[in-house]
Amino acid sequence: MTSANLSLTAAGDSLGRLGRKAAWMRLFRRHAQWLFCLPAIVFVAMFFGYPIVQNVVMGFQEYGVSTFYSGEAPWVGLANYVTTFSSHLFTTTLVNTALFTIGSISFQFVIGLALALFFKRAFPLSGFLRSLLLLPWLLPLIASSAVWKWMLDQESGVLNQFLGLFGVDPVPWLVDPTLALIGVIGVNIWLGIPFNVAILYSGLQAVPRELYEAGSLDGAIGWKAFRHITWPSIRSVVSVVLVLGVVYTLKVVDIILGLTGGGPANSTQTLATNAYNKSFVEFNFGEGAAISNVLIVVSLVFAMVYLSISRREAHE
Amino acid sequence: METARKRRGKAPKVAVAAAALLPLTALTGCSGADPADAEAKNTLTIQDYYDEAHDPIYQACAKSIGVTIEINHVPGPGLIPKVLQQSSSRTLPDVLMLDNPDGQQIAASGALSPLSDYGISGEGLVPSVVKAGTYDGKLYGLAPAVNTLVIFYNKDLFQAAGITSPPRTWDELRATAKKLTSRDRYGFAMSNINTYEGTWQFLPFMWSNGGSEQDITTPETAQALQFLVDLQNDGSMSKSSVIWSQDDVIDQFIAGKAAMVVNGPWQIPTLTEQKDVNWGTFTIPTRVASQAPVAPLGGEMFTVPRTGDKAKMAKSGQFVKCLVSSASQLQSAEVRQNIPADPAVAQKFGESSQTVMPFVGAVRNARSRTGILGPGWPKAATKIYNAVQIALTGLAPPAEALRQAQGE
């Protein structure tokens, strides 16, 4: 009993030592893991965390020209949000943001998908044409918007001159408040197509060829093949494209500022351009922050959707 | 091949190392040698959005008060953001130029020192210039030369249409514009863009008719806005004016697509280069001939920021004093085709040129944008351009457009 006991304690002792060592190793490993993550954490905290927190804080302050010199930004509670929500402009910008985002995304996606499917087939010059298609993506946004502004000009724009050949009267693309938003969305669609084509095309490449071969035996060709094979196979890519597209489009400012500056008569003003105007034209950073916080919340909703999609994908 | 690539790869590293060492050597240079230190103390930094053409004026003033200067030209739209950054990091220049409507906001922030500290009063200058530089009863900035808006017209087109004298009233302007409008040309053009530029262009019509920025829902302002809507409905003014900047407008004029345009004297150098455009200027007409034309005051003021270095600030004060002296006013006016801020100097300047004379009269009666509202001006300016845009795009009739914009 005692000897057994002794040996047991000895075993327990060595086990304990082993266990302690293992625990220490585990601890070390866990900390080492954190150590490897540390640069990333510091980076995210500095360049994403701090500005967002600062922006949220600024939304509750009166942050104007004086703040820069005096360093004083008095707390104003919800005043910035009250002004934002009670402004006539808020509904306009909200509706415009929704129209701009939905309009841009739906057309970008449908056209992008059609082009991706088109380029999936092998034909001469397909690679060359595909790379040409990427051009809009490579141009600086401010340059594209300047060129488009010139092309959409009512009197001397190339688009109206072309339409004139068919007897169409000059269209006031960027001048008429009802058309300006359509004009701006049109340019943004043109800009967004390459992104959609690129991602969807790579998604299509990942669909196994055998599926189509097997499907064709069962009579799944053409539209049926797309419905029953292509679409289910690329569904996760599609949701990623759509969610990322929405988040990108919500915060578009350069295109709108370059084309119309939010005008005429605020007809192309979105949450993003309004936040920009409040902050960098009127130097009312508090109100600008309040508006962009609204935008952050909207974007966050879509970011969550994106996260849950990608997590589900990882589990599959 | 290999070595060449290696060497090329190394070069940037060497450059980085050299760059890292530079501040060190500069530091030791500073702390060690007294003359360099004295020189730094005697150097004023000047910041503006002009170009090199202005440098001789600065150099002359620097020479007269015995300092050396470092001039920093910043692109126009970048000046205020830069000033805000400099405010928070306490690195403001010794002498700072500001566009006059911005002066009040910067003064209100406390970044500027009153010019009375340096014995500058602005006496003898056009009252609106002093008003533009005054915040809370104290003078913070003065403009040596100022500008305003007039109408540039194409003399050949006037002659071809048989028009002998420039229009004096709105009715005459409307009739003249109609006469000058053809299939590929508008009789009249101005910028009604949705920025402060659009507001600035509308002010001559609004103010001359008795409108005020304190309340834009008055019949006087509505009348002015109605006038622009009429011009557009006549087909005399392009609907595109709502997206045209002042530079777009002058391009239309130069291209012969507009016969009369509202613009400022800063376009004179550009127009002078256009040999095939025969142009003249006249004062912007008023609704009835008995009204006095009131145009907005433009131009840039010079200020002395609070940098903390009292001795340097005193020097900067002397420098600004020199910049607003009669001699410098005349020089500034010539460089930028502006009008001297002292009426007597302006009169002399106006006599030198036919095209400049309409500006001299306009400047004397000009009104500063911040004169009534001070730092509250930008908010009012936003309302005004919004109202103009609502009316011109046909979303609401003028009176209603002004009411909508006022409520925003």
XYZ file of C-alpha atoms in Angstrom:
724
model
C 0.000 0.000 0.000
C 2.658 2.401 1.045
C 5.018 1.317 -1.671
C 2.259 1.495 -4.132
C 1.347 4.820 -2.681
C 4.892 5.963 -2.954
C 5.252 4.910 -6.528
C 1.985 6.556 -7.228
C 3.082 9.813 -5.715
C 6.328 9.526 -7.607
C 4.400 8.973 -10.742
C 2.105 11.778 -9.789
C 5.079 13.949 -9.127
C 6.687 13.255 -12.463
C 3.300 13.567 -14.053
C 2.853 16.879 -12.285
C 6.220 18.047 -13.471
C 5.369 16.914 -16.945
C 1.994 18.540 -16.662
C 3.514 21.759 -15.438
C 5.945 21.708 -18.300
C 3.144 21.056 -20.756
C 1.078 23.811 -19.233
C 4.018 26.166 -19.451
C 4.542 25.153 -23.061
C 0.876 25.704 -23.733
C 1.042 29.083 -22.112
C 4.116 29.965 -24.096
C 2.518 28.777 -27.279
C -0.582 30.794 -26.654
C 1.447 33.912 -25.918
C 3.696 33.275 -28.884
C 0.594 33.143 -31.018
C -0.416 36.521 -29.680
C 3.083 37.772 -30.238
C 2.811 36.891 -33.905
C -0.541 38.604 -34.089
C 0.686 41.704 -32.277
C 1.880 43.677 -35.335
C -1.436 43.079 -37.035
C -3.352 44.049 -33.904
C -1.349 47.237 -33.467
C -1.830 48.087 -37.126
C -5.583 47.549 -37.038
C -5.936 49.448 -33.773
C -3.916 52.397 -35.061
C -5.260 52.735 -38.562
C -8.792 51.374 -38.252
C -9.729 51.356 -34.588
C -8.516 54.812 -33.615
C -10.071 56.715 -36.538
C -13.423 54.970 -36.080
C -13.500 55.636 -32.354
C -12.402 59.224 -32.991
C -15.166 59.584 -35.556
C -17.789 58.284 -33.142
C -16.540 60.683 -30.475
C -16.475 63.615 -32.901
C -20.146 63.005 -33.665
C -20.927 64.204 -30.121
C -18.716 67.285 -30.303
C -18.823 70.710 -31.810
C -15.732 70.288 -33.907
C -15.104 73.256 -36.192
C -12.442 75.628 -37.455
C -11.711 76.906 -33.948
C -11.029 73.424 -32.626
C -7.879 73.208 -34.673
C -6.286 76.157 -32.947
C -7.781 75.998 -29.446
C -7.967 72.206 -29.268
C -11.361 72.629 -27.637
C -14.252 70.623 -28.980
C -17.197 71.135 -26.605
C -19.547 68.221 -26.006
C -22.938 68.825 -27.557
C -24.642 65.522 -26.850
C -26.940 64.466 -29.639
C -27.156 67.919 -31.233
C -25.270 66.866 -34.364
C -27.563 63.898 -34.838
C -30.644 66.037 -34.256
C -29.514 68.526 -36.934
C -28.663 65.682 -39.275
C -31.939 63.815 -38.899
C -34.122 66.907 -38.915
C -32.490 68.393 -42.024
C -34.526 68.338 -45.249
C -31.443 67.037 -46.925
C -31.264 63.862 -44.850
C -34.208 62.120 -46.526
C -32.943 63.195 -49.937
C -29.463 61.844 -49.255
C -30.844 58.624 -47.794
C -33.049 58.003 -50.835
C -30.234 58.964 -53.210
C -27.794 56.659 -51.413
C -30.260 53.770 -51.699
C -31.012 54.473 -55.373
C -27.333 54.959 -56.187
C -26.327 51.734 -54.453
C -29.155 49.542 -55.734
C -28.955 50.964 -59.260
C -25.184 50.627 -59.475
C -24.987 47.155 -57.947
C -27.796 45.534 -59.906
C -26.518 46.668 -63.289
C -22.852 46.131 -62.448
C -23.646 42.621 -61.352
C -25.894 41.594 -64.237
C -23.577 43.051 -66.872
C -20.517 41.708 -65.038
C -21.986 38.213 -64.846
C -23.013 38.263 -68.506
C -19.500 39.299 -69.526
C -17.888 36.720 -67.240
C -20.032 33.976 -68.778
C -19.213 35.279 -72.229
C -15.471 35.190 -71.559
C -15.684 31.705 -70.075
C -15.992 30.391 -73.606
C -12.689 30.085 -75.394
C -12.409 32.304 -78.459
C -9.609 34.209 -80.175
C -8.513 37.406 -78.404
C -10.568 36.521 -75.327
C -7.601 37.121 -73.023
C -6.762 40.435 -74.655
C -10.345 41.678 -74.518
C -10.609 40.603 -70.892
C -7.570 42.693 -69.985
C -9.031 45.668 -71.888
C -12.129 45.293 -69.785
C -10.057 45.982 -66.689
C -9.056 49.436 -67.927
C -11.796 51.425 -66.165
C -10.578 49.899 -62.928
C -7.041 51.112 -63.468
C -7.882 54.751 -64.204
C -7.774 57.257 -61.357
C -11.383 57.972 -60.389
C -10.999 61.708 -60.649
C -9.686 61.355 -64.205
C -12.581 59.117 -65.253
C -15.118 61.488 -63.770
C -13.547 64.469 -65.542
C -13.697 62.661 -68.874
C -17.267 61.525 -68.298
C -18.331 65.019 -67.302
C -17.011 66.186 -70.626
C -18.693 63.371 -72.551
C -22.043 63.947 -70.835
C -22.016 67.705 -71.473
C -25.373 68.867 -72.756
C -24.161 71.128 -75.543
C -20.869 69.722 -76.743
C -20.714 66.266 -75.150
C -19.939 63.349 -77.423
C -22.874 61.317 -76.117
C -25.457 63.916 -77.094
C -23.789 64.435 -80.442
C -24.038 60.718 -81.057
C -27.686 60.650 -79.998
C -28.240 63.667 -82.245
C -27.444 61.446 -85.241
C -30.679 59.619 -84.458
C -32.610 62.843 -84.088
C -32.596 62.858 -80.275
C -32.643 66.331 -78.685
C -29.679 67.122 -76.417
C -30.202 65.361 -73.096
C -29.324 67.423 -69.991
C -27.531 64.492 -68.349
C -25.916 66.271 -65.446
C -28.014 69.437 -65.492
C -31.530 68.146 -64.933
C -32.185 67.080 -61.317
C -34.197 64.043 -62.420
C -31.514 62.848 -64.837
C -28.355 63.725 -62.920
C -28.654 60.745 -60.573
C -29.133 58.428 -63.538
C -26.072 59.944 -65.215
C -23.973 59.491 -62.098
C -25.202 55.912 -61.586
C -24.415 55.150 -65.223
C -20.808 56.233 -64.809
C -20.501 54.255 -61.598
C -21.869 51.144 -63.329
C -19.208 51.515 -66.006
C -16.575 51.776 -63.278
C -17.839 48.775 -61.305
C -18.126 46.261 -64.130
C -14.433 45.218 -64.129
C -14.564 44.290 -60.439
C -17.650 42.138 -60.993
C -16.229 40.484 -64.098
C -12.906 39.722 -62.419
C -14.380 38.085 -59.321
C -17.217 36.264 -61.083
C -14.903 35.024 -63.815
C -12.574 33.473 -61.248
C -15.608 31.954 -59.541
C -16.670 30.396 -62.815
C -13.201 28.935 -63.329
C -13.609 26.998 -60.095
C -16.733 25.143 -61.270
C -15.595 21.571 -62.179
C -15.884 20.809 -65.862
C -17.152 17.296 -65.053
C -20.358 18.746 -63.664
C -21.243 20.154 -67.057
C -20.298 16.903 -68.787
C -22.448 14.890 -66.410
C -25.212 17.485 -66.651
C -25.239 17.452 -70.417
C -26.000 13.704 -70.301
C -29.095 14.583 -68.303
C -30.024 17.267 -70.801
C -28.790 20.239 -68.733
C -27.479 22.576 -71.394
C -27.753 26.303 -71.979
C -30.069 28.056 -69.522
C -30.728 24.794 -67.648
C -26.991 24.255 -67.142
C -26.690 27.795 -65.796
C -29.655 27.385 -63.433
C -28.787 23.983 -62.069
C -25.003 23.865 -62.254
C -23.355 27.303 -62.650
C -25.550 29.387 -60.326
C -25.502 26.970 -57.330
C -21.747 26.538 -57.733
C -20.916 30.224 -57.718
C -23.542 31.325 -55.207
C -21.022 32.030 -52.458
C -18.879 34.091 -54.845
C -22.004 35.970 -55.905
C -22.858 36.909 -52.336
C -19.313 38.068 -51.722
C -19.374 40.239 -54.852
C -22.715 41.740 -53.919
C -21.840 42.481 -50.311
C -18.444 43.968 -51.133
C -20.053 45.932 -53.962
C -22.640 47.415 -51.622
C -20.025 48.451 -49.070
C -17.843 50.025 -51.775
C -20.744 51.813 -53.414
C -22.179 53.229 -50.200
C -19.060 55.247 -49.627
C -18.456 56.535 -53.174
C -17.601 60.257 -53.123
C -15.027 61.016 -55.825
C -17.222 60.068 -58.779
C -20.155 62.146 -57.594
C -17.993 65.105 -56.578
C -16.192 65.003 -59.916
C -19.356 64.822 -61.990
C -21.892 67.005 -60.204
C -20.556 67.958 -56.772
C -23.833 66.616 -55.379
C -25.896 68.994 -57.513
C -27.842 70.281 -59.241
C -30.063 71.270 -56.328
C -28.719 68.368 -54.219
C -30.192 65.818 -56.606
C -27.086 63.635 -56.471
C -26.183 64.266 -52.852
C -25.622 61.015 -50.953
C -24.779 60.336 -47.303
C -21.120 60.103 -48.277
C -20.950 63.346 -50.302
C -22.952 65.176 -47.668
C -20.558 64.015 -44.959
C -17.677 65.176 -47.136
C -19.289 68.581 -47.709
C -20.051 69.133 -44.041
C -16.511 68.195 -43.022
C -14.261 69.521 -45.739
C -16.210 72.379 -47.316
C -18.090 73.797 -44.337
C -15.462 72.542 -41.836
C -18.248 71.368 -39.558
C -16.498 68.157 -38.591
C -18.970 67.288 -35.824
C -21.950 67.117 -38.162
C -19.842 65.460 -40.844
C -18.849 62.781 -38.333
C -22.489 62.253 -37.329
C -23.456 61.622 -40.949
C -20.540 59.298 -41.563
C -21.390 57.396 -38.379
C -24.798 56.682 -39.897
C -22.950 55.441 -42.949
C -20.664 53.288 -40.797
C -23.668 51.598 -39.173
C -25.213 50.845 -42.568
C -21.902 49.469 -43.855
C -21.457 47.398 -40.684
C -24.740 45.609 -41.331
C -23.459 44.527 -44.714
C -20.037 43.679 -43.307
C -21.738 41.318 -40.832
C -23.554 39.648 -43.717
C -20.225 39.263 -45.466
C -18.595 37.757 -42.372
C -21.369 35.246 -41.847
C -21.210 34.215 -45.492
C -17.471 33.713 -45.459
C -17.649 31.874 -42.134
C -20.318 29.512 -43.494
C -18.098 28.981 -46.488
C -15.133 28.081 -44.303
C -17.249 25.452 -42.511
C -18.394 23.833 -45.742
C 23.730 42.439 -65.342
C 23.620 40.910 -61.913
C 25.874 43.500 -60.306
C 24.042 46.313 -61.971
C 20.773 45.078 -60.523
C 22.350 44.752 -57.118
C 23.749 48.229 -57.222
C 20.446 49.635 -58.295
C 18.818 47.798 -55.431
C 21.197 49.361 -52.971
C 20.892 52.939 -54.097
C 17.563 53.700 -52.384
C 18.902 52.368 -49.082
C 21.851 54.720 -49.283
C 19.484 57.571 -50.051
C 17.314 56.693 -47.074
C 20.332 56.560 -44.800
C 21.508 59.920 -46.109
C 18.064 61.407 -45.604
C 17.975 60.102 -42.054
C 21.319 61.717 -41.320
C 20.407 65.050 -42.854
C 18.290 66.401 -40.008
C 21.088 65.474 -37.626
C 23.666 67.514 -39.479
C 21.198 70.325 -39.843
C 20.624 70.261 -36.100
C 24.267 70.367 -35.210
C 24.732 73.133 -37.737
C 22.042 75.141 -36.008
C 23.096 74.702 -32.423
C 26.764 75.184 -33.165
C 26.878 78.319 -35.228
C 25.407 81.582 -34.069
C 25.078 83.356 -37.459
C 22.788 80.607 -38.778
C 20.656 80.987 -35.670
C 20.412 84.713 -36.138
C 19.459 84.177 -39.721
C 16.664 81.782 -38.761
C 15.395 84.436 -36.351
C 15.439 86.987 -39.099
C 13.577 84.853 -41.642
C 9.837 85.223 -42.065
C 7.792 82.481 -43.663
C 5.012 83.610 -45.970
C 2.178 81.420 -47.160
C -0.280 82.233 -49.939
C -2.034 80.685 -52.950
C -0.496 83.056 -55.494
C 2.371 82.208 -57.821
C 5.902 83.455 -58.496
C 4.595 86.637 -60.111
C 3.962 87.963 -56.620
C 7.446 87.262 -55.269
C 9.067 90.596 -56.235
C 6.546 92.461 -54.075
C 7.383 90.249 -51.099
C 11.101 90.610 -51.708
C 10.869 94.393 -51.887
C 9.030 94.541 -48.552
C 11.465 92.098 -46.972
C 14.339 94.296 -48.072
C 12.724 97.443 -46.722
C 12.337 95.996 -43.210
C 15.612 94.070 -43.280
C 14.490 90.454 -43.126
C 14.897 87.460 -45.373
C 11.814 85.539 -46.405
C 10.761 82.052 -47.308
C 7.752 81.967 -49.628
C 5.399 79.020 -49.737
C 2.806 79.003 -52.541
C -0.010 76.524 -51.898
C -2.656 75.568 -54.496
C -5.882 77.556 -53.835
C -8.231 74.863 -52.516
C -5.470 73.416 -50.335
C -4.809 76.572 -48.330
C -7.501 76.331 -45.644
C -6.995 72.614 -44.907
C -3.281 73.376 -44.588
C -3.941 76.311 -42.284
C -6.111 74.090 -40.064
C -3.362 71.484 -39.835
C -0.818 74.159 -39.055
C -3.136 75.615 -36.402
C -3.306 72.351 -34.514
C 0.422 71.655 -34.766
C 1.347 75.290 -34.002
C 3.347 75.621 -37.208
C 1.522 78.552 -38.776
C 3.621 80.770 -41.064
C 4.710 84.223 -39.909
C 2.629 85.954 -42.565
C -0.517 84.273 -43.822
C -2.639 85.217 -46.823
C -6.336 84.305 -46.681
C -9.207 84.650 -49.119
C -11.264 87.409 -47.524
C -14.458 85.396 -46.714
C -12.298 82.899 -44.786
C -10.665 85.581 -42.647
C -13.424 85.791 -40.041
C -13.553 82.065 -39.346
C -9.814 81.846 -38.878
C -9.823 84.991 -36.736
C -12.642 83.530 -34.643
C -10.488 80.479 -33.927
C -7.950 82.724 -32.206
C -5.101 81.896 -34.554
C -4.544 85.488 -35.686
C -3.204 88.511 -33.878
C -4.899 91.924 -34.154
C -3.148 94.244 -36.596
C -3.521 97.177 -34.194
C -0.663 95.576 -32.227
C 1.573 96.625 -35.105
C 0.101 100.067 -35.630
C -1.997 99.125 -38.650
C -5.466 100.654 -38.791
C -6.624 100.335 -42.381
C -7.350 104.042 -42.472
C -7.881 105.416 -45.962
C -8.766 102.060 -47.489
C -12.152 101.176 -48.987
C -14.473 100.616 -45.978
C -15.521 97.153 -47.128
C -11.888 96.011 -47.140
C -11.562 96.996 -43.483
C -14.919 95.411 -42.707
C -13.869 92.145 -44.326
C -10.791 92.017 -42.125
C -12.546 92.972 -38.898
C -13.776 90.350 -36.465
C -15.391 91.212 -33.147
C -14.346 94.859 -33.457
C -10.685 94.138 -34.138
C -8.805 94.278 -37.413
C -7.055 91.000 -38.300
C -6.350 91.240 -41.996
C -6.027 93.713 -44.849
C -6.145 93.261 -48.593
C -3.730 95.418 -50.632
C -5.751 94.927 -53.788
C -9.259 93.682 -54.244
C -11.584 92.552 -56.987
C -15.243 92.207 -57.768
C -17.547 91.086 -60.549
C -18.424 92.868 -63.784
C -19.704 91.758 -67.150
C -17.266 91.000 -69.954
C -18.761 91.397 -73.412
C -17.735 90.540 -76.928
C -17.460 93.848 -78.791
C -17.657 92.275 -82.259
C -20.888 90.476 -81.449
C -22.353 93.678 -80.002
C -21.454 95.543 -83.160
C -22.844 92.815 -85.418
C -26.137 92.946 -83.508
C -26.208 96.736 -83.785
C -25.958 97.334 -80.026
C -24.179 100.590 -79.351
C -24.295 101.035 -75.586
C -24.013 98.431 -72.840
C -27.259 97.616 -70.948
C -27.907 99.569 -67.732
C -30.981 97.793 -66.349
C -32.148 94.196 -66.054
C -34.750 94.730 -68.793
C -32.085 96.070 -71.111
C -29.749 93.221 -70.214
C -32.505 90.703 -70.903
C -33.290 92.278 -74.270
C -29.601 92.489 -75.198
C -29.029 88.865 -74.225
C -31.992 87.785 -76.318
C -30.662 89.712 -79.295
C -27.224 88.114 -78.974
C -28.539 84.568 -78.617
C -28.334 82.380 -81.686
C -28.485 78.682 -82.498
C -24.976 77.977 -81.254
C -24.463 80.866 -78.877
C -25.981 82.083 -75.617
C -26.347 85.803 -75.086
C -25.493 85.608 -71.407
C -23.552 83.248 -69.144
C -22.655 83.068 -65.494
C -21.780 80.397 -62.944
C -24.672 79.135 -60.825
C -22.759 76.137 -59.534
C -23.502 74.540 -56.158
C -20.458 75.972 -54.400
C -19.603 79.299 -52.763
C -18.604 80.403 -56.256
C -22.264 80.217 -57.341
C -23.308 82.356 -54.370
C -20.643 84.955 -55.115
C -21.954 85.287 -58.677
C -25.563 85.729 -57.564
C -24.751 88.424 -54.981
C -24.535 91.425 -57.378
C -28.128 90.795 -58.472
C -29.362 90.108 -54.952
C -27.583 92.983 -53.224
C -28.154 95.680 -55.846
C -31.873 94.989 -55.564
C -31.815 95.360 -51.775
C -31.681 91.688 -50.814
C -29.855 90.598 -47.676
C -28.186 87.394 -46.541
C -29.800 87.773 -43.116
C -33.135 86.777 -44.575
C -33.201 85.473 -48.109
C -36.968 85.080 -48.289
C -37.581 88.728 -49.164
C -39.332 89.850 -52.378
C -36.131 91.705 -53.395
C -34.079 88.509 -53.499
C -36.918 86.621 -55.157
C -36.995 89.313 -57.872
C -33.276 88.835 -58.481
C -33.671 85.087 -58.726
C -36.680 85.503 -61.002
C -34.487 87.577 -63.314
C -32.037 84.677 -63.737
C -34.910 82.246 -64.301
C -36.269 84.605 -66.977
C -32.907 84.717 -68.734
C -32.830 80.935 -68.737
C -36.447 80.611 -69.914
C -35.742 83.069 -72.731
C -33.044 80.697 -73.889
C -30.471 83.440 -73.336
C -28.691 81.545 -70.548
C -27.727 77.884 -70.775
C -29.340 75.441 -68.363
C -25.813 74.142 -67.845
C -24.988 77.244 -65.790
C -25.867 75.167 -62.699
C -22.749 73.062 -63.230
C -20.435 75.705 -64.686
C -17.633 77.188 -62.636
C -16.403 80.720 -63.375
C -13.556 79.227 -65.396
C -16.026 77.177 -67.471
C -17.945 80.391 -68.116
C -14.885 82.269 -69.375
C -14.051 79.273 -71.605
C -17.522 79.607 -73.162
C -16.819 83.290 -73.708
C -13.443 82.674 -75.323
C -14.917 79.947 -77.533
C -17.517 82.464 -78.752
C -20.377 80.463 -77.239
C -21.391 83.248 -74.873
C -21.627 86.940 -75.743
C -21.704 88.392 -72.206
C -20.340 86.741 -69.074
C -20.185 87.637 -65.382
C -16.603 87.333 -64.204
C -13.737 89.018 -62.409
C -10.588 90.933 -63.300
C -8.376 87.914 -62.568
C -9.445 86.694 -66.024
C -7.926 89.740 -67.722
C -4.465 88.180 -68.262
C -6.077 85.103 -69.874
C -8.343 87.236 -72.031
C -5.498 89.493 -73.125
C -3.725 86.440 -74.525
C -6.745 85.710 -76.745
C -5.901 87.885 -79.730
C -9.064 87.015 -81.672
C -11.505 87.986 -78.927
C -12.335 91.684 -78.940
C -13.690 92.270 -75.463
C -14.771 95.032 -73.111
C -16.309 95.312 -69.669
C -19.287 97.055 -68.071
C -20.809 97.242 -64.611
C -23.453 94.636 -63.805
C -26.831 96.307 -64.450
C -29.369 96.934 -61.692
C -33.125 96.288 -61.835
C -33.880 99.975 -62.296
C -31.382 102.598 -63.368
C -31.730 104.553 -60.106
C -30.348 101.684 -57.992
C -26.685 101.738 -57.046
C -24.834 98.618 -58.196
C -23.522 96.595 -55.237
C -21.028 93.871 -56.025
C -19.313 91.484 -53.609
C -15.765 92.272 -52.556
C -13.170 89.715 -53.530
C -9.471 89.536 -52.948
C -6.993 88.237 -50.439
C -6.010 89.645 -47.071
C -2.748 89.369 -45.222
C -2.688 88.388 -41.566
C -0.184 87.816 -38.771
C -0.788 84.462 -37.053
C -0.028 84.049 -33.351
C 3.155 82.043 -33.600
C 4.287 82.799 -30.059
C 7.501 84.530 -31.136
C 6.760 88.168 -30.238
C 9.818 89.599 -31.983
C 9.020 87.773 -35.179
C 5.360 88.735 -35.010
C 6.388 92.389 -34.765
C 8.503 91.951 -37.891
C 5.559 90.264 -39.613
C 3.403 93.223 -38.659
C 5.901 95.548 -40.324
C 5.889 93.299 -43.346
C 2.073 93.417 -43.657
C 2.189 97.182 -43.194
C 4.547 97.363 -46.149
C 2.302 95.078 -48.231
C -0.693 97.382 -47.787
C 1.252 100.584 -48.494
C 0.285 102.582 -51.587
C 3.317 101.466 -53.588
C 2.741 97.776 -52.899
C -0.974 98.160 -53.579
C -0.229 99.427 -57.031
C 2.199 96.587 -57.691
C -0.218 93.940 -56.399
C -2.953 95.396 -58.537
C -0.802 95.150 -61.631
C 0.299 91.588 -60.971
C -3.185 90.193 -60.399
C -5.166 92.771 -62.378
C -6.916 93.699 -59.166
C -7.924 97.101 -57.856
C -5.879 98.893 -55.142
C -7.706 99.006 -51.818
C -7.057 102.735 -51.385
C -9.602 104.664 -53.501
C -7.072 107.364 -54.398
C -4.538 104.795 -55.603
C -7.329 102.939 -57.371
C -8.397 106.057 -59.244
C -4.879 106.534 -60.518
C -4.675 102.874 -61.471
C -8.035 103.006 -63.276
C -6.953 105.931 -65.411
C -4.277 103.689 -66.906
C -6.758 101.436 -68.653
C -10.243 101.548 -70.168
C -11.135 97.995 -69.192
C -10.156 98.500 -65.572
C -12.267 101.609 -64.909
C -15.628 99.781 -64.453
C -13.963 97.747 -61.699
C -12.716 100.815 -59.844
C -16.258 102.130 -59.452
C -17.601 98.685 -58.563
C -14.985 98.151 -55.862
C -15.766 101.456 -54.179
C -19.354 100.296 -53.588
C -18.459 96.642 -53.072
C -19.684 94.825 -50.010
C -17.776 92.228 -48.038
C -19.475 88.852 -47.788
C -18.743 88.433 -44.114
C -19.636 92.047 -43.244
C -22.993 91.200 -41.635
C -22.794 87.555 -40.616
C -19.068 87.200 -39.860
C -18.162 83.543 -39.328
C -21.816 82.666 -40.016
C -21.376 83.506 -43.689
C -20.610 79.991 -45.052
C -23.952 78.692 -43.804
C -25.828 81.546 -45.478
C -23.777 81.106 -48.649
C -24.817 77.448 -48.818
C -28.478 78.424 -48.539
C -28.135 80.992 -51.308
C -26.567 78.655 -53.871
C -29.091 75.965 -52.990
C -31.968 78.388 -53.623
C -30.474 79.422 -56.967
C -30.126 75.788 -57.977
C -33.645 74.847 -56.910
C -35.100 77.718 -58.946
C -32.960 77.277 -62.053
C -33.550 73.527 -62.266
C -37.283 74.228 -62.126
C -37.928 72.371 -58.880
C -39.698 75.393 -57.403
C -40.467 78.996 -58.364
C -37.966 81.559 -56.975
C -39.887 82.670 -53.854
C -40.598 79.064 -52.896
C -37.006 78.022 -53.663
C -35.696 80.705 -51.314
C -38.111 79.611 -48.582
C -37.021 75.990 -48.958
C -33.344 76.876 -48.843
C -33.779 79.217 -45.875
C -35.343 76.354 -43.882
C -32.467 73.987 -44.546
